[in-house]
Amino acid sequence: MAKDNSIEPIPGSVSFLDGAGELPKIQIKTANSEAELYLHGGHLTHYQRKGEQPVLFLSQLSRFEDRHAIRGGIPVIFPWFGAREGFPMHGFARLHEWELKQVFPAGSKKVGVRLCLPEVPEGGIFSSFKAELEISLDDSLTIELLVTNTSSSEELSFETCLHSYFLVKDINQVSITGLKGASYLDKTDNYQRKVESAENIKIQGEVDRLYLNTPGAVEIHDSGFGRRIRIEKSGSNSTVVWNPWIKKSEQMPDFANDEYLRMVCVESGNIGDDRITLPAGKSAKLQVVISTLPL
Ligand code: TA6
């Protein structure tokens, strides 16, 4: 496991395991919840509160291998969102092994870990940066992506997104709130700019929308599981809502044809017009707090 040798697991709270594909996995446990993440991509793959259904969706066909992103959980998208000529889709952060830098002690209000993206070949196309990820559990799940411009003179411009896949019982029994009145780019309609008119957004076909200037909380209302998943955030102005529906599902080798029925992505980042430009030496933190509530 890529970690400082001094870092030890905390029995009953933070464990180091061999995960799928024999990739290093970290398990975090508290009295009422658990989470799992892979160093590969700094990728959170599981979060579940005691007595409840898992909160995150993970494809049964996901690959767990070098140079491929895990399908599901919370992919870390950095330093760009979407396609980029000659480079991997959604940046390179999710394709490399992050290093474990710190473990939060049991007994403290939050239990968790801090990871750092090491130097990677593609990083050379960017002015110098440091990317750190902190994942912790208390009554909810908190993920923080901290990007620092380590240059002494150059500014750093980048996009970020925590591309969260949420588990639902049946997409036909789901609605999403918190985006009414927001402008969005509709990827399924040539990125046409539109305004969200629905208080309760229903998913009845492929949805791929980039909502701009949306810093507030969003909720997934899942009547199938009888719960709300609340996604609160800070340091993020963009929200993406995505469900591939049937045709796109059939085109993804690491996603079963019917898995669109059991997931929806509500992603939190800074994309396009919301991209971040950091002066030399400055940092930007994207924080997402995920909790579950009864309907
Ligand atoms: O966030 C939505 C999206 O940009 C979709 O257009 C689709 O490409 C999805 O991300 C998944 O991308 P990936 O590279 O993980 O297959």
Coordinates of C-alpha atoms and ligand atoms in Angstrom, one line a residue:
M1 CA 0.0 0.0 0.0
A2 CA 1.4 3.4 -1.0
K3 CA 1.6 5.1 2.4
D4 CA 4.1 6.6 4.8
N5 CA 5.6 3.7 6.7
S6 CA 4.6 5.4 10.0
I7 CA 0.9 5.2 9.3
E8 CA -0.8 2.3 11.1
P9 CA -4.4 1.1 10.9
I10 CA -6.7 1.7 13.8
P11 CA -8.3 -1.5 14.9
G12 CA -12.0 -1.4 14.6
S13 CA -11.9 2.0 12.8
V14 CA -9.5 2.1 9.9
S15 CA -8.3 -1.1 8.3
F16 CA -6.0 -1.8 5.3
L17 CA -7.3 -4.6 3.0
D18 CA -6.7 -6.2 -0.4
G19 CA -9.7 -5.2 -2.4
A20 CA -11.0 -6.3 -5.8
G21 CA -8.3 -6.8 -8.4
E22 CA -6.0 -7.1 -5.4
L23 CA -5.9 -3.3 -5.3
P24 CA -5.2 -1.7 -1.8
K25 CA -8.5 -0.9 -0.1
I26 CA -9.2 1.1 3.1
Q27 CA -12.2 0.4 5.3
I28 CA -13.5 3.0 7.7
K29 CA -15.9 2.1 10.4
T30 CA -17.8 4.1 13.1
A31 CA -20.5 2.9 15.5
N32 CA -23.3 3.6 12.9
S33 CA -21.7 3.6 9.5
E34 CA -18.9 2.2 7.3
A35 CA -17.1 3.3 4.1
E36 CA -14.6 1.8 1.7
L37 CA -12.1 3.4 -0.6
Y38 CA -9.4 2.4 -3.0
L39 CA -6.1 4.1 -3.3
H40 CA -6.6 3.6 -7.0
G41 CA -8.1 7.0 -8.0
G42 CA -8.6 7.9 -4.4
H43 CA -11.9 6.3 -5.2
L44 CA -14.6 5.9 -2.5
T45 CA -16.7 2.8 -3.5
H46 CA -19.0 2.2 -0.5
Y47 CA -20.8 4.1 2.2
Q48 CA -23.6 2.6 4.3
R49 CA -25.3 3.5 7.5
K50 CA -26.2 0.8 9.9
G51 CA -29.7 -0.7 9.1
E52 CA -29.9 1.1 5.8
Q53 CA -29.3 0.3 2.2
P54 CA -25.9 1.4 0.8
V55 CA -25.8 5.0 -0.3
L56 CA -23.4 4.7 -3.3
F57 CA -23.9 2.6 -6.4
L58 CA -21.1 0.4 -7.6
S59 CA -21.4 -1.4 -10.9
Q60 CA -21.2 -5.2 -10.8
L61 CA -19.1 -5.0 -14.0
S62 CA -16.7 -2.4 -12.7
R63 CA -13.0 -2.9 -13.6
F64 CA -10.4 -2.7 -10.8
E65 CA -7.3 -2.3 -12.8
D66 CA -4.6 0.2 -13.7
R67 CA -5.5 2.9 -16.2
H68 CA -9.2 2.2 -15.8
A69 CA -11.6 4.2 -13.6
I70 CA -13.8 2.2 -11.1
R71 CA -17.4 2.5 -12.3
G72 CA -19.5 3.8 -9.5
G73 CA -18.8 5.2 -6.0
I74 CA -17.3 8.7 -6.2
P75 CA -14.8 9.2 -9.0
V76 CA -12.4 12.2 -8.4
I77 CA -12.5 14.2 -11.5
F78 CA -9.4 16.5 -11.8
P79 CA -8.0 18.6 -13.5
W80 CA -10.5 18.7 -16.3
F81 CA -14.1 17.5 -16.7
G82 CA -15.3 15.7 -19.9
A83 CA -13.2 15.0 -23.0
R84 CA -9.8 16.4 -23.8
E85 CA -8.0 15.7 -27.1
G86 CA -5.3 13.1 -26.6
F87 CA -6.0 12.7 -22.9
P88 CA -8.3 10.5 -20.8
M89 CA -11.9 11.5 -20.2
H90 CA -12.5 13.4 -17.0
G91 CA -8.8 14.0 -16.2
F92 CA -6.1 11.7 -14.8
A93 CA -6.7 11.9 -11.0
R94 CA -9.0 8.9 -11.0
L95 CA -6.6 6.7 -13.0
H96 CA -3.6 6.8 -10.6
E97 CA -2.8 5.4 -7.1
W98 CA -3.1 8.1 -4.4
E99 CA -0.9 7.9 -1.4
L100 CA -2.2 7.5 2.2
K101 CA -0.9 10.5 4.2
Q102 CA -2.9 10.5 7.4
V103 CA -5.4 8.4 9.4
F104 CA -7.8 10.2 11.8
P105 CA -7.8 8.6 15.2
A106 CA -10.8 6.8 16.5
G107 CA -12.6 8.6 19.3
S108 CA -12.1 11.9 17.5
K109 CA -15.5 13.3 16.2
K110 CA -14.6 12.1 12.8
V111 CA -12.8 9.0 11.6
G112 CA -11.1 9.0 8.3
V113 CA -8.1 9.3 6.0
R114 CA -6.2 11.9 4.0
L115 CA -4.7 11.0 0.6
C116 CA -2.4 12.8 -1.8
L117 CA -2.1 12.5 -5.5
P118 CA 1.6 11.9 -6.2
E119 CA 3.5 13.2 -9.2
V120 CA 2.0 11.7 -12.3
P121 CA 3.2 11.9 -16.0
E122 CA 0.2 13.8 -17.2
G123 CA 0.8 16.3 -14.4
G124 CA 3.5 17.8 -16.6
I125 CA 1.0 19.6 -18.8
F126 CA -0.2 21.6 -15.8
S127 CA 1.7 24.2 -13.7
S128 CA 2.7 22.7 -10.4
F129 CA -0.2 21.7 -8.1
K130 CA -0.9 19.5 -5.1
A131 CA -4.2 17.5 -4.8
E132 CA -5.3 16.1 -1.5
L133 CA -8.4 14.2 -0.6
E134 CA -9.9 13.8 2.9
I135 CA -12.7 11.2 3.5
S136 CA -14.3 11.0 6.9
L137 CA -17.3 9.6 8.7
D138 CA -19.3 11.0 11.6
D139 CA -23.1 11.2 11.3
S140 CA -22.6 11.7 7.6
L141 CA -19.9 11.2 4.9
T142 CA -17.6 14.1 4.2
I143 CA -15.3 14.3 1.2
E144 CA -12.9 17.2 0.7
L145 CA -10.8 17.8 -2.4
L146 CA -8.1 20.4 -1.7
V147 CA -6.1 21.7 -4.7
T148 CA -3.1 24.0 -4.1
N149 CA -1.3 26.0 -6.8
T150 CA 2.3 25.3 -5.7
S151 CA 3.8 27.5 -8.4
S152 CA 5.6 30.7 -7.2
S153 CA 4.4 32.7 -10.2
E154 CA 2.0 30.9 -12.5
E155 CA -1.8 30.8 -12.0
L156 CA -3.5 27.4 -12.1
S157 CA -6.8 26.9 -14.0
F158 CA -8.7 23.6 -13.6
E159 CA -12.0 21.9 -13.3
T160 CA -13.0 19.5 -10.4
C161 CA -15.9 17.2 -9.8
L162 CA -16.8 14.6 -7.2
H163 CA -18.8 12.4 -9.7
S164 CA -21.0 10.7 -7.2
Y165 CA -23.1 7.6 -8.2
F166 CA -26.0 7.1 -5.8
L167 CA -27.9 3.8 -5.3
V168 CA -31.7 4.0 -5.8
K169 CA -34.2 1.1 -5.6
D170 CA -35.9 2.1 -8.9
I171 CA -35.1 5.2 -11.0
N172 CA -38.8 5.4 -11.9
Q173 CA -39.6 6.1 -8.2
V174 CA -37.0 8.9 -7.8
S175 CA -37.1 12.7 -7.9
I176 CA -34.4 15.3 -7.5
T177 CA -35.0 18.6 -5.7
G178 CA -32.9 21.8 -5.2
L179 CA -32.3 22.8 -8.8
K180 CA -35.5 24.6 -9.8
G181 CA -34.7 27.9 -11.7
A182 CA -31.1 27.0 -12.4
S183 CA -29.6 27.3 -15.8
Y184 CA -28.1 24.1 -17.3
L185 CA -26.3 22.8 -20.4
D186 CA -28.2 19.8 -21.8
K187 CA -25.6 17.4 -23.2
T188 CA -28.3 15.2 -24.7
D189 CA -29.4 18.3 -26.8
N190 CA -26.1 19.6 -28.1
Y191 CA -25.4 21.4 -24.8
Q192 CA -28.3 23.7 -25.3
R193 CA -28.6 26.2 -22.4
K194 CA -32.0 25.7 -20.6
V195 CA -33.6 26.6 -17.3
E196 CA -34.8 24.0 -14.9
S197 CA -38.5 24.4 -14.4
A198 CA -39.2 21.3 -12.2
E199 CA -39.3 21.5 -8.4
N200 CA -39.1 17.7 -8.6
I201 CA -36.9 16.4 -11.4
K202 CA -37.9 13.0 -12.7
I203 CA -35.6 10.7 -14.7
Q204 CA -37.6 9.2 -17.6
G205 CA -34.8 8.8 -20.2
E206 CA -31.2 9.7 -20.6
V207 CA -30.4 12.8 -18.5
D208 CA -27.0 14.6 -18.7
R209 CA -27.2 18.1 -17.4
L210 CA -24.6 20.5 -16.2
Y211 CA -26.2 23.0 -13.9
L212 CA -24.2 26.2 -13.5
N213 CA -24.1 28.5 -10.5
T214 CA -25.7 26.0 -8.2
P215 CA -23.9 26.2 -4.8
G216 CA -26.8 24.8 -2.8
A217 CA -27.9 21.5 -1.4
V218 CA -29.6 18.9 -3.7
E219 CA -31.8 15.9 -2.5
I220 CA -32.6 12.6 -4.1
H221 CA -36.0 11.5 -3.0
D222 CA -36.2 7.7 -3.3
S223 CA -39.7 6.4 -2.5
G224 CA -38.5 2.8 -3.3
F225 CA -36.0 2.8 -0.4
G226 CA -38.2 5.3 1.6
R227 CA -35.3 7.8 2.0
R228 CA -33.8 11.1 1.0
I229 CA -30.1 11.4 0.2
R230 CA -29.0 14.9 0.9
I231 CA -26.0 16.3 -0.9
E232 CA -24.7 19.5 0.7
K233 CA -21.5 21.2 -0.5
S234 CA -19.2 24.1 -0.3
G235 CA -16.7 25.4 -2.8
S236 CA -18.7 24.0 -5.7
N237 CA -20.8 26.0 -8.1
S238 CA -21.6 23.2 -10.6
T239 CA -24.0 20.3 -10.3
V240 CA -24.2 17.5 -12.8
V241 CA -27.2 15.2 -13.0
W242 CA -26.7 12.0 -15.1
N243 CA -28.4 8.8 -15.9
P244 CA -27.3 7.0 -19.0
W245 CA -30.6 5.2 -19.5
I246 CA -30.8 2.2 -21.8
K247 CA -28.8 3.0 -25.0
K248 CA -25.8 4.5 -23.2
S249 CA -25.9 1.6 -20.6
E250 CA -25.5 -0.9 -23.4
Q251 CA -22.5 1.0 -24.7
M252 CA -20.6 0.8 -21.4
P253 CA -18.7 -2.5 -21.0
D254 CA -18.2 -1.9 -17.2
F255 CA -21.9 -1.2 -16.6
A256 CA -24.7 -3.8 -16.8
N257 CA -27.5 -3.0 -19.3
D258 CA -30.1 -2.7 -16.5
E259 CA -28.0 -0.9 -14.0
Y260 CA -29.4 2.5 -15.0
L261 CA -32.5 1.5 -13.1
R262 CA -30.6 1.5 -9.8
M263 CA -28.4 4.6 -10.0
V264 CA -28.3 8.3 -10.5
C265 CA -25.3 10.6 -10.5
V266 CA -25.6 13.9 -8.7
E267 CA -22.1 15.4 -9.1
S268 CA -20.6 18.4 -7.3
G269 CA -17.8 20.4 -8.9
N270 CA -16.6 23.4 -10.7
I271 CA -17.0 22.9 -14.4
G272 CA -16.9 25.1 -17.6
D273 CA -17.9 28.7 -16.7
D274 CA -17.5 27.7 -13.0
R275 CA -13.9 26.5 -13.5
I276 CA -11.4 27.6 -10.9
T277 CA -8.3 29.8 -11.5
L278 CA -5.9 29.9 -8.6
P279 CA -3.2 32.6 -8.2
A280 CA 0.2 31.2 -7.3
G281 CA 0.4 29.7 -3.8
K282 CA -3.4 29.7 -3.2
S283 CA -5.7 26.7 -2.5
A284 CA -9.3 25.8 -3.3
K285 CA -11.4 23.3 -1.3
L286 CA -14.4 21.4 -2.6
Q287 CA -16.4 19.8 0.2
V288 CA -19.4 17.5 -0.2
V289 CA -21.4 16.2 2.8
I290 CA -23.7 13.2 2.1
S291 CA -26.4 12.2 4.6
T292 CA -29.6 10.1 4.5
L293 CA -33.0 11.1 5.9
P294 CA -36.4 9.4 6.0
L295 CA -38.7 10.5 3.2
Ligands
TA6_1 O1 -21.0 13.4 -15.6 C1 -21.7 12.9 -16.7 C2 -20.7 12.4 -17.8 O2 -19.9 13.4 -18.3 C3 -21.5 11.7 -18.9 O3 -21.5 12.4 -20.1 C4 -20.7 10.4 -19.1 O4 -19.6 10.5 -20.0 C5 -20.3 10.1 -17.6 O5 -19.8 11.4 -17.2 C6 -19.3 9.0 -17.4 O6 -18.1 9.3 -17.9 P1 -17.0 8.1 -17.8 O7 -15.8 8.7 -18.4 O8 -16.8 7.8 -16.3 O9 -17.5 6.9 -18.5

